[in-house]
Tab-separated table of C-alpha atoms and ligand atoms in Angstrom:
chain	number	residue	atom	x	y	z
I	1	MET	CA	105.136	95.578	119.387
I	2	SER	CA	104.779	99.365	119.687
I	3	GLU	CA	107.202	99.373	122.775
I	4	LYS	CA	108.524	102.347	124.862
I	5	TYR	CA	111.547	100.583	125.701
I	6	THR	CA	113.785	99.004	122.717
I	7	ILE	CA	114.601	95.414	123.771
I	8	ASN	CA	116.201	92.940	121.183
I	9	PRO	CA	113.766	90.478	120.763
I	10	ALA	CA	116.607	87.986	121.125
I	11	ARG	CA	116.488	88.602	124.900
I	12	TYR	CA	113.568	87.571	125.508
I	13	ARG	CA	111.355	83.870	124.667
I	14	LEU	CA	107.950	82.763	125.400
I	15	LEU	CA	108.455	79.865	127.639
I	16	GLN	CA	104.377	79.232	127.632
I	17	ASP	CA	101.417	80.628	125.704
I	18	GLY	CA	98.482	81.284	127.593
I	19	SER	CA	95.256	82.856	127.428
I	20	GLY	CA	96.591	86.362	127.987
I	21	SER	CA	93.388	87.494	128.042
I	22	ALA	CA	93.050	87.506	131.571
I	23	ALA	CA	92.207	91.345	133.000
I	24	GLY	CA	94.841	91.211	135.607
I	25	PRO	CA	98.291	92.678	135.781
I	26	VAL	CA	101.632	92.072	134.201
I	27	ILE	CA	103.731	90.161	136.796
I	28	TYR	CA	107.734	91.082	136.725
I	29	TRP	CA	109.003	87.511	138.826
I	30	MET	CA	112.255	88.722	139.502
I	31	SER	CA	115.034	86.376	140.792
I	32	ARG	CA	118.275	86.461	139.106
I	33	GLU	CA	118.522	90.636	138.544
I	34	GLN	CA	117.190	91.886	142.006
I	35	ARG	CA	117.576	95.611	140.812
I	36	ALA	CA	115.549	98.273	139.306
I	37	GLU	CA	117.923	99.604	136.572
I	38	ASP	CA	119.345	98.156	133.818
I	39	ASN	CA	116.899	95.343	133.985
I	40	TRP	CA	115.996	94.088	130.579
I	41	GLY	CA	113.121	92.011	132.543
I	42	LEU	CA	111.415	95.098	134.266
I	43	LEU	CA	111.906	96.952	131.004
I	44	PHE	CA	110.184	94.014	128.731
I	45	SER	CA	107.381	93.973	131.595
I	46	LEU	CA	106.600	97.534	131.491
I	47	ASN	CA	106.339	97.274	127.670
I	48	LEU	CA	103.769	94.533	128.223
I	49	ALA	CA	101.923	96.257	130.772
I	50	LEU	CA	101.988	99.740	128.259
I	51	GLN	CA	100.487	97.698	125.553
I	52	ASN	CA	97.807	95.841	127.154
I	53	GLN	CA	97.222	99.074	129.661
I	54	LYS	CA	97.519	96.924	132.645
I	55	PRO	CA	99.129	97.458	136.204
I	56	LEU	CA	102.264	96.112	136.898
I	57	ILE	CA	103.501	94.245	139.797
I	58	ALA	CA	107.021	93.211	141.060
I	59	VAL	CA	107.410	89.878	142.878
I	60	PHE	CA	110.341	87.783	144.553
I	61	THR	CA	109.508	84.608	145.814
I	62	LEU	CA	112.013	83.941	148.861
I	63	ALA	CA	113.017	80.306	149.604
I	64	GLY	CA	113.738	80.130	153.131
I	65	ASP	CA	116.492	77.712	152.093
I	66	PHE	CA	118.201	78.555	149.038
I	67	LEU	CA	120.594	75.809	148.677
I	68	GLY	CA	122.003	76.026	152.028
I	69	ALA	CA	122.554	79.730	151.970
I	70	THR	CA	123.547	81.727	155.318
I	71	LEU	CA	122.911	84.338	157.358
I	72	ARG	CA	126.114	86.244	155.604
I	73	GLN	CA	124.209	85.694	151.962
I	74	TYR	CA	120.823	86.460	152.628
I	75	ASP	CA	121.951	89.747	154.928
I	76	PHE	CA	124.168	90.545	151.781
I	77	MET	CA	120.470	89.678	149.384
I	78	PHE	CA	118.501	91.673	151.785
I	79	GLY	CA	120.000	94.731	151.912
I	80	GLY	CA	119.955	94.688	147.956
I	81	LEU	CA	116.161	94.020	148.092
I	82	ALA	CA	115.622	96.820	150.627
I	83	GLU	CA	116.932	99.187	148.271
I	84	THR	CA	115.543	97.849	145.176
I	85	GLU	CA	112.095	97.999	146.788
I	86	LYS	CA	112.391	101.897	147.345
I	87	ASN	CA	113.846	102.308	143.719
I	88	LEU	CA	110.630	100.626	142.444
I	89	GLU	CA	108.466	102.485	144.476
I	90	ALA	CA	109.956	105.452	142.986
I	91	LEU	CA	108.968	104.001	139.577
I	92	ASN	CA	105.463	103.670	141.015
I	93	ILE	CA	105.849	99.514	140.791
I	94	PRO	CA	104.558	97.612	143.842
I	95	PHE	CA	107.172	95.058	145.179
I	96	VAL	CA	105.530	92.184	146.764
I	97	VAL	CA	107.357	89.551	148.469
I	98	LEU	CA	106.121	85.764	148.743
I	99	LYS	CA	107.641	83.253	151.157
I	100	GLY	CA	107.526	79.645	150.825
I	101	ASN	CA	108.045	77.402	147.681
I	102	PRO	CA	108.334	79.795	145.197
I	103	PRO	CA	106.301	77.877	142.333
I	104	GLN	CA	103.498	77.428	144.298
I	105	GLU	CA	103.621	80.738	145.613
I	106	MET	CA	103.673	82.242	142.145
I	107	ALA	CA	100.886	80.076	141.236
I	108	GLU	CA	98.674	81.028	143.721
I	109	PHE	CA	99.454	84.834	143.378
I	110	VAL	CA	98.649	84.492	139.550
I	111	ARG	CA	95.471	83.230	140.629
I	112	GLU	CA	94.505	85.689	142.775
I	113	THR	CA	95.514	88.978	140.812
I	114	GLY	CA	94.109	87.122	137.838
I	115	ALA	CA	97.247	88.191	135.977
I	116	ALA	CA	97.673	87.841	132.507
I	117	ASP	CA	101.289	87.927	132.005
I	118	VAL	CA	104.553	86.505	134.002
I	119	VAL	CA	107.798	87.738	133.102
I	120	SER	CA	110.732	85.596	134.469
I	121	ASP	CA	114.631	86.197	134.831
I	122	PHE	CA	116.854	83.681	132.762
I	123	ASP	CA	118.977	81.577	134.916
I	124	PRO	CA	120.600	78.407	134.058
I	125	LEU	CA	120.544	77.030	137.736
I	126	LYS	CA	118.876	73.712	137.985
I	127	ILE	CA	116.476	74.638	141.001
I	128	LYS	CA	115.299	78.019	139.130
I	129	ARG	CA	114.402	75.536	135.814
I	130	VAL	CA	112.390	73.735	138.103
I	131	TRP	CA	110.511	76.433	139.650
I	132	LYS	CA	109.826	77.668	136.071
I	133	ARG	CA	108.366	73.958	135.323
I	134	ASP	CA	106.456	73.665	138.140
I	135	PHE	CA	105.078	77.179	137.983
I	136	ALA	CA	104.178	76.571	134.208
I	137	ARG	CA	102.157	73.378	134.761
I	138	ASP	CA	100.229	75.055	137.211
I	139	THR	CA	99.036	78.457	135.602
I	140	LYS	CA	97.120	79.855	132.502
I	141	ALA	CA	98.767	83.201	131.881
I	142	ARG	CA	101.444	83.826	129.627
I	143	PHE	CA	104.800	83.210	130.736
I	144	TRP	CA	108.209	84.651	129.239
I	145	GLU	CA	111.788	84.709	130.119
I	146	VAL	CA	114.273	87.469	129.907
I	147	ASP	CA	118.228	87.133	129.884
I	148	SER	CA	119.084	90.505	131.555
I	149	HIS	CA	122.254	89.009	133.148
I	150	ASN	CA	124.386	88.120	129.778
I	151	VAL	CA	125.530	90.841	127.175
I	152	VAL	CA	124.734	88.334	124.696
I	153	PRO	CA	121.699	86.490	125.318
I	154	ALA	CA	123.316	82.939	126.280
I	155	LEU	CA	120.625	80.980	124.111
I	156	HIS	CA	121.290	83.338	121.038
I	157	VAL	CA	125.329	82.907	121.489
I	158	THR	CA	124.801	79.000	120.848
I	159	ASP	CA	122.460	76.173	120.989
I	160	LYS	CA	125.056	73.817	122.904
I	161	GLU	CA	127.549	73.067	125.628
I	162	GLU	CA	130.980	75.063	124.454
I	163	PHE	CA	134.267	73.365	124.624
I	164	GLY	CA	135.850	76.530	125.848
I	165	ALA	CA	136.298	80.267	125.869
I	166	TYR	CA	138.328	79.562	122.535
I	167	THR	CA	135.138	78.165	120.958
I	168	ILE	CA	132.549	80.644	122.775
I	169	ARG	CA	134.721	84.024	122.316
I	170	PRO	CA	134.359	84.323	118.448
I	171	LYS	CA	130.284	83.639	118.507
I	172	ILE	CA	130.152	86.346	121.122
I	173	THR	CA	132.700	88.594	119.662
I	174	ARG	CA	130.437	88.951	116.753
I	175	LYS	CA	127.648	89.964	118.344
I	176	LEU	CA	128.965	92.491	120.796
I	177	GLY	CA	128.308	95.357	117.949
I	178	GLU	CA	124.440	94.010	118.166
I	179	PHE	CA	124.154	93.534	122.288
I	180	LEU	CA	127.109	95.689	123.886
I	181	THR	CA	124.650	98.573	124.086
I	182	ASP	CA	123.544	101.141	127.130
I	183	ILE	CA	120.321	100.425	128.581
I	184	PRO	CA	117.507	102.678	128.929
I	185	ALA	CA	116.373	103.694	132.286
I	186	PRO	CA	112.762	103.037	132.930
I	187	GLU	CA	110.218	105.759	133.979
I	188	PRO	CA	107.946	105.709	136.533
I	189	TYR	CA	104.799	103.842	135.606
I	190	ALA	CA	101.627	106.016	135.827
I	191	LEU	CA	99.054	103.161	135.298
I	192	ASN	CA	99.694	101.423	138.492
I	193	ASN	CA	96.277	101.508	140.523
I	194	HIS	CA	96.941	98.215	142.360
I	195	GLY	CA	96.351	99.293	146.120
I	196	ILE	CA	98.833	97.171	146.891
I	197	LYS	CA	100.920	99.192	149.695
I	198	GLN	CA	103.214	96.314	150.888
I	199	ALA	CA	106.365	97.819	152.814
I	200	ASN	CA	108.356	94.772	153.428
I	201	ASN	CA	110.259	94.211	156.838
I	202	TYR	CA	113.603	92.702	155.879
I	203	THR	CA	114.916	92.808	159.324
I	204	GLU	CA	111.789	90.443	160.451
I	205	ILE	CA	111.925	88.105	157.271
I	206	LEU	CA	115.889	87.634	158.115
I	207	ALA	CA	115.042	86.752	161.368
I	208	SER	CA	112.350	84.238	160.434
I	209	LEU	CA	114.710	82.132	158.316
I	210	ASN	CA	116.257	78.895	160.079
I	211	THR	CA	119.185	79.802	158.634
I	212	ASP	CA	123.084	79.217	159.503
I	213	LYS	CA	123.907	82.112	161.723
I	214	GLU	CA	126.921	81.049	162.228
I	215	VAL	CA	128.770	82.578	159.295
I	216	LYS	CA	128.283	86.165	159.931
I	217	PRO	CA	127.553	89.143	157.510
I	218	VAL	CA	130.457	90.672	155.926
I	219	LYS	CA	131.269	94.195	156.688
I	220	TRP	CA	134.339	95.379	154.164
I	221	LEU	CA	131.228	95.313	151.223
I	222	LYS	CA	128.257	97.175	151.469
I	223	PRO	CA	125.124	95.629	149.275
I	224	GLY	CA	122.767	96.957	147.173
I	225	SER	CA	122.809	98.527	143.310
I	226	ALA	CA	124.064	102.069	144.646
I	227	GLU	CA	127.236	100.332	146.334
I	228	GLY	CA	127.477	98.321	143.295
I	229	LYS	CA	127.652	101.036	141.248
I	230	ASN	CA	130.339	103.022	143.534
I	231	ASN	CA	132.408	100.081	143.616
I	232	LEU	CA	132.146	99.861	139.568
I	233	GLU	CA	132.793	103.544	139.268
I	234	LEU	CA	136.304	102.819	141.735
I	235	PHE	CA	137.417	100.249	139.579
I	236	ILE	CA	136.941	101.929	136.269
I	237	SER	CA	138.616	105.137	137.606
I	238	LYS	CA	141.357	103.565	139.943
I	239	LYS	CA	141.867	99.748	139.308
I	240	LEU	CA	141.280	98.849	136.037
I	241	ARG	CA	144.434	100.570	134.459
I	242	GLY	CA	146.418	97.886	136.703
I	243	TYR	CA	144.156	95.145	136.159
I	244	SER	CA	145.893	92.918	133.863
I	245	GLU	CA	149.354	93.113	136.130
I	246	GLU	CA	147.417	92.786	139.557
I	247	ARG	CA	144.605	90.595	139.344
I	248	ASN	CA	146.412	87.282	139.979
I	249	ASP	CA	148.205	88.844	142.843
I	250	PRO	CA	146.114	87.773	146.156
I	251	THR	CA	148.071	90.135	148.195
I	252	LEU	CA	147.093	93.374	146.044
I	253	LYS	CA	143.495	94.706	145.804
I	254	GLY	CA	143.455	94.679	141.976
I	255	GLN	CA	140.294	92.356	141.286
I	256	SER	CA	136.851	94.474	140.553
I	257	ASP	CA	134.964	93.072	143.642
I	258	LEU	CA	131.978	93.016	142.001
I	259	SER	CA	130.912	89.594	141.943
I	260	PRO	CA	128.783	89.704	144.845
I	261	TYR	CA	126.665	92.209	143.295
I	262	PHE	CA	126.433	90.542	139.976
I	263	HIS	CA	125.453	87.263	141.790
I	264	PHE	CA	122.585	88.788	143.426
I	265	GLY	CA	121.844	91.011	140.567
I	266	GLN	CA	122.240	94.097	142.225
I	267	LEU	CA	124.544	95.467	139.191
I	268	SER	CA	124.004	94.345	135.715
I	269	PRO	CA	127.030	92.906	134.012
I	270	GLN	CA	126.152	94.518	130.925
I	271	ARG	CA	126.074	97.794	132.697
I	272	ALA	CA	129.913	96.935	133.962
I	273	ALA	CA	130.986	96.222	130.513
I	274	TRP	CA	129.558	99.152	128.846
I	275	GLU	CA	130.858	101.648	131.343
I	276	ALA	CA	134.472	99.941	130.773
I	277	PHE	CA	134.261	99.641	127.232
I	278	THR	CA	133.189	103.009	126.254
I	279	ARG	CA	135.154	105.064	129.198
I	280	ALA	CA	138.448	103.159	129.568
I	281	PRO	CA	141.174	103.666	126.938
I	282	GLU	CA	142.380	100.898	125.025
I	283	SER	CA	144.572	98.570	126.713
I	284	GLU	CA	145.564	95.240	127.792
I	285	SER	CA	143.780	95.508	131.072
I	286	LYS	CA	140.523	96.683	129.614
I	287	GLN	CA	140.511	93.391	127.181
I	288	ALA	CA	141.068	91.362	130.229
I	289	PHE	CA	138.624	92.965	131.903
I	290	LEU	CA	135.982	92.524	129.339
I	291	GLU	CA	136.904	89.094	128.648
I	292	GLU	CA	136.529	88.051	132.437
I	293	LEU	CA	133.111	89.787	132.158
I	294	ILE	CA	131.828	88.589	129.139
I	295	VAL	CA	133.421	85.680	127.762
I	296	ARG	CA	134.142	83.920	130.892
I	297	ARG	CA	130.778	84.624	132.550
I	298	GLU	CA	128.644	83.895	129.730
I	299	LEU	CA	130.726	80.620	129.210
I	300	ALA	CA	129.722	79.743	133.051
I	301	ASP	CA	125.802	80.280	132.143
I	302	ASN	CA	126.447	78.361	128.963
I	303	TYR	CA	128.177	75.203	130.889
I	304	CYS	CA	125.205	75.236	133.454
I	305	TYR	CA	122.567	75.567	130.989
I	306	PHE	CA	123.907	72.919	128.532
I	307	ASN	CA	125.429	70.447	131.046
I	308	LYS	CA	122.834	69.562	133.699
I	309	LYS	CA	125.281	67.835	135.598
I	310	TYR	CA	127.578	71.212	136.131
I	311	ASP	CA	128.091	70.307	140.139
I	312	LEU	CA	128.651	66.467	139.576
I	313	PHE	CA	131.849	64.319	138.260
I	314	ASP	CA	129.308	62.724	136.037
I	315	GLY	CA	129.462	65.980	134.135
I	316	PHE	CA	133.154	65.947	133.204
I	317	LYS	CA	134.283	65.449	129.989
I	318	ASP	CA	135.052	61.688	129.267
I	319	TRP	CA	138.960	62.137	128.947
I	320	ALA	CA	138.724	63.770	132.629
I	321	LYS	CA	136.599	61.173	133.883
I	322	LYS	CA	138.958	58.498	132.664
I	323	THR	CA	142.234	60.073	133.899
I	324	LEU	CA	140.650	60.712	137.370
I	325	ASN	CA	139.410	57.113	137.084
I	326	ASP	CA	142.897	55.628	136.164
I	327	HIS	CA	144.323	57.372	139.299
I	328	ARG	CA	141.593	57.135	141.570
I	329	ASP	CA	143.558	54.459	143.698
I	330	ASP	CA	146.825	56.657	143.844
I	331	LYS	CA	148.428	56.985	147.085
I	332	ARG	CA	147.134	60.458	148.090
I	333	ASP	CA	150.181	62.065	150.072
I	334	TYR	CA	147.666	63.767	152.579
I	335	ILE	CA	143.812	62.985	152.971
I	336	TYR	CA	141.501	65.389	154.837
I	337	ASN	CA	138.114	65.527	155.348
I	338	GLU	CA	135.447	68.115	155.013
I	339	ALA	CA	135.845	69.457	158.536
I	340	GLN	CA	139.742	69.635	158.623
I	341	PHE	CA	139.409	71.703	155.154
I	342	GLU	CA	136.547	73.851	156.664
I	343	LYS	CA	138.642	74.785	159.317
I	344	GLY	CA	141.742	75.078	157.757
I	345	GLU	CA	143.765	72.468	159.372
I	346	THR	CA	145.942	71.079	156.405
I	347	HIS	CA	149.412	70.997	156.596
I	348	GLU	CA	150.191	73.634	154.238
I	349	ASP	CA	150.137	77.268	155.310
I	350	LEU	CA	149.270	78.782	151.971
I	351	TRP	CA	146.011	76.545	151.453
I	352	ASN	CA	144.891	77.304	155.166
I	353	ALA	CA	145.439	80.967	154.389
I	354	ALA	CA	143.092	81.246	151.172
I	355	GLN	CA	140.565	78.794	153.500
I	356	LYS	CA	140.629	81.540	155.847
I	357	GLU	CA	140.480	84.520	153.836
I	358	MET	CA	137.163	82.725	152.411
I	359	ILE	CA	135.608	82.257	155.989
I	360	LYS	CA	137.018	85.993	157.342
I	361	LYS	CA	135.936	88.042	153.926
I	362	GLY	CA	133.335	85.724	152.338
I	363	LYS	CA	135.086	86.339	149.210
I	364	MET	CA	138.882	84.246	148.434
I	365	HIS	CA	140.694	85.780	145.844
I	366	GLY	CA	139.719	84.398	142.272
I	367	PHE	CA	143.442	83.010	141.505
I	368	MET	CA	143.634	81.309	144.880
I	369	ARG	CA	140.313	79.702	144.418
I	370	MET	CA	141.664	77.577	141.351
I	371	TYR	CA	144.839	76.595	143.807
I	372	TRP	CA	142.529	75.786	146.538
I	373	ALA	CA	140.378	73.588	144.766
I	374	LYS	CA	142.965	71.653	143.163
I	375	LYS	CA	144.631	70.917	146.355
I	376	ILE	CA	141.245	69.642	147.748
I	377	LEU	CA	141.304	67.084	144.778
I	378	GLU	CA	144.791	66.239	145.752
I	379	TRP	CA	144.290	65.523	149.367
I	380	SER	CA	140.810	64.150	149.065
I	381	GLU	CA	140.038	60.567	148.955
I	382	SER	CA	138.129	60.652	145.662
I	383	PRO	CA	137.347	63.104	142.827
I	384	GLU	CA	133.590	62.922	143.868
I	385	GLU	CA	134.425	63.704	147.536
I	386	ALA	CA	136.790	66.405	146.511
I	387	LEU	CA	133.837	68.619	144.317
I	388	ARG	CA	131.592	67.698	147.126
I	389	ILE	CA	133.576	69.755	149.560
I	390	ALA	CA	134.761	72.606	147.145
I	391	VAL	CA	131.123	73.549	146.158
I	392	TYR	CA	130.066	72.918	149.909
I	393	LEU	CA	132.870	75.247	151.357
I	394	ASN	CA	132.558	77.401	148.180
I	395	ASP	CA	128.417	77.999	148.524
I	396	LYS	CA	128.648	78.029	152.289
I	397	TYR	CA	131.188	80.941	152.630
I	398	GLU	CA	131.389	82.833	149.419
I	399	LEU	CA	129.265	85.796	149.203
I	400	ASP	CA	129.021	84.921	145.487
I	401	GLY	CA	128.180	81.377	145.998
I	402	ARG	CA	125.441	79.439	144.133
I	403	ASP	CA	126.349	81.094	141.108
I	404	PRO	CA	127.360	79.370	137.786
I	405	ASN	CA	130.542	81.028	137.728
I	406	GLY	CA	131.242	79.216	140.934
I	407	TYR	CA	130.103	75.733	139.574
I	408	THR	CA	132.110	76.293	136.726
I	409	GLY	CA	135.419	77.259	138.051
I	410	VAL	CA	134.954	74.285	140.387
I	411	ALA	CA	134.597	72.041	137.301
I	412	TRP	CA	137.680	73.448	135.764
I	413	SER	CA	139.756	73.139	138.487
I	414	ILE	CA	138.954	69.492	139.786
I	415	GLY	CA	137.312	68.428	136.566
I	416	GLY	CA	139.318	70.092	133.482
I	417	ILE	CA	136.097	71.723	132.191
I	418	HIS	CA	137.016	74.033	129.339
I	419	ASP	CA	140.642	73.287	129.730
I	420	ARG	CA	143.010	70.673	128.172
I	421	ALA	CA	144.805	67.604	129.401
I	422	TRP	CA	148.637	68.059	130.535
I	423	THR	CA	151.345	65.824	131.367
I	424	GLU	CA	149.789	62.892	133.326
I	425	ARG	CA	150.981	62.993	137.045
I	426	PRO	CA	149.390	61.020	140.273
I	427	VAL	CA	146.219	61.529	141.475
I	428	TYR	CA	145.563	64.266	139.151
I	429	GLY	CA	146.161	62.304	135.994
I	430	LYS	CA	146.007	64.653	132.977
I	431	ILE	CA	144.032	67.534	134.882
I	432	ARG	CA	146.211	70.493	134.933
I	433	TYR	CA	148.316	71.012	138.481
I	434	MET	CA	149.188	73.897	140.325
I	435	ASN	CA	151.607	74.187	143.232
I	436	TYR	CA	153.282	76.158	146.011
I	437	ASN	CA	156.304	77.101	143.682
I	438	GLY	CA	153.826	78.214	140.693
I	439	CYS	CA	152.560	80.480	143.796
I	440	LYS	CA	155.972	81.650	144.930
I	441	ARG	CA	156.799	82.746	141.503
I	442	LYS	CA	153.784	84.770	140.987
I	443	PHE	CA	153.268	86.729	144.355
I	444	ASP	CA	154.695	86.984	147.771
I	445	THR	CA	153.074	83.949	149.314
I	446	SER	CA	154.581	84.935	152.799
I	447	LEU	CA	152.576	88.162	152.795
I	448	TYR	CA	149.478	86.272	151.564
I	449	ILE	CA	149.776	84.222	154.542
I	450	ALA	CA	150.267	86.937	156.939
I	451	MET	CA	147.469	88.579	155.708
I	452	ASN	CA	144.917	85.679	156.214
I	453	SER	CA	146.321	84.218	159.439
Z	1	FO1	N1	116.783	83.626	144.548
Z	1	FO1	C1	115.301	83.951	144.610
Z	1	FO1	O1	114.637	83.737	143.478
Z	1	FO1	N2	114.928	83.797	145.512
Z	1	FO1	C2	115.448	83.457	146.887
Z	1	FO1	O2	115.081	83.496	148.117
Z	1	FO1	C3	116.993	83.140	146.710
Z	1	FO1	C4	117.740	83.285	147.739
Z	1	FO1	C5	118.993	83.189	147.418
Z	1	FO1	C6	119.923	82.949	148.452
Z	1	FO1	C7	121.207	82.939	148.700
Z	1	FO1	C8	122.026	83.080	147.110
Z	1	FO1	O3	123.135	83.271	147.068
Z	1	FO1	C9	121.224	83.064	145.892
Z	1	FO1	C10	119.913	83.439	146.519
Z	1	FO1	N3	118.875	83.539	144.906
Z	1	FO1	C11	117.620	83.393	145.158
Z	1	FO1	C12	119.270	83.372	143.565
Z	1	FO1	C13	120.132	84.473	143.124
Z	1	FO1	O4	119.096	85.389	143.252
Z	1	FO1	C14	120.629	84.056	141.873
Z	1	FO1	O5	119.554	84.321	141.022
Z	1	FO1	C15	121.305	82.876	141.379
Z	1	FO1	O6	121.869	82.280	142.561
Z	1	FO1	C16	122.365	83.018	140.326
Z	1	FO1	O7	122.056	82.431	139.602
């Protein structure tokens, strides 16, 4: 189609054809990508609206209890949505927030407005796929999906679950020339005469949620697209050069701290990759950052999309299930329950410090998250219980919880997903082992403990 914004056709797909002839508006169903800029889903919606000379409305369906999210995550999310609403308004695009059961609310809104097209964000999480399935069954509108999260669209890279970074990396790398590009900026949409003037009161909405208010918002990281961009700029100009040495030292501030902005879609991973790729000098650190940002992140989406049991023991590979079963009855030196883990009351100061960092900061250092999850395997009564506790704590306290990256990280640590078999040992079997001395060799553990006690 004669499109104003050039979008690679591999980024979008028609989920369900519909009459499309309805006189109503185009709806962009914003969910994973909660931003006005660098958003292929929004640009695709603008192209549709322009082509069909229709109004365009952006809609966010608010689930009151999203996978156990607490005040901490909703506070960060609403901080970003309030800013995005203003950015959309500047584009003359109204932003409607619908509370209730998302697929039903969306189907109802489509009926009310007589919408012809609904555009959604690609998202591999089970909950989102259920929303889309239920919505599709209950609408006549044409229903699209756009991948605005992955540099190379997840369903274009491969059509199956990949074994590991080493198998997906070449499939991504050879397409980077085509997909790692700049992203056009949207222009104000003149055609909107919808009459919707809805200023959402996010303070009220937040207060109305019956979410766990014990997990307080974090203060050290401000939400929103502008702040996400600021942190990206800071990282590229100040931290990137030391990234490869410092990123695995939890006593340093070497990580990018961008994952909460990616998780809520306040910042586009492609924007981050493009800026780093075009502006940073060639270096090992730059390669390491792009590996994390592109290969590891896409591998996580690939795992969650193609393995529907991504947060279950049964989702592990046969070799891993066998080895963990072989050692199911091994004697555990220590056994803790969820509450003891949650309070950081184990015998080990290093593990307790990591748990305290998660509770206090809402973001445990990436290196420590691997060690932290592996010790939960070692000190739980079963691998299933370990997996459940790790996911529960990660999603309750981490700003970037409930994310494909998080589920994949826990499955790597406890179930050896994307990893290989190692020398067999008690409890772990052939799952890769990590220990205190390994941490001591990598960083100053007593400093880390002091920083997080
Ligand atoms: N996405 C939505 O479309 N609606 C919500 O109400 C919603 C709440 C929410 C709360 C915490 C959280 O960590 C994520 C939440 N998300 C919500 C999903 C988020 O936008 C991302 O799409 C996925 O979590 C990443 O795949």
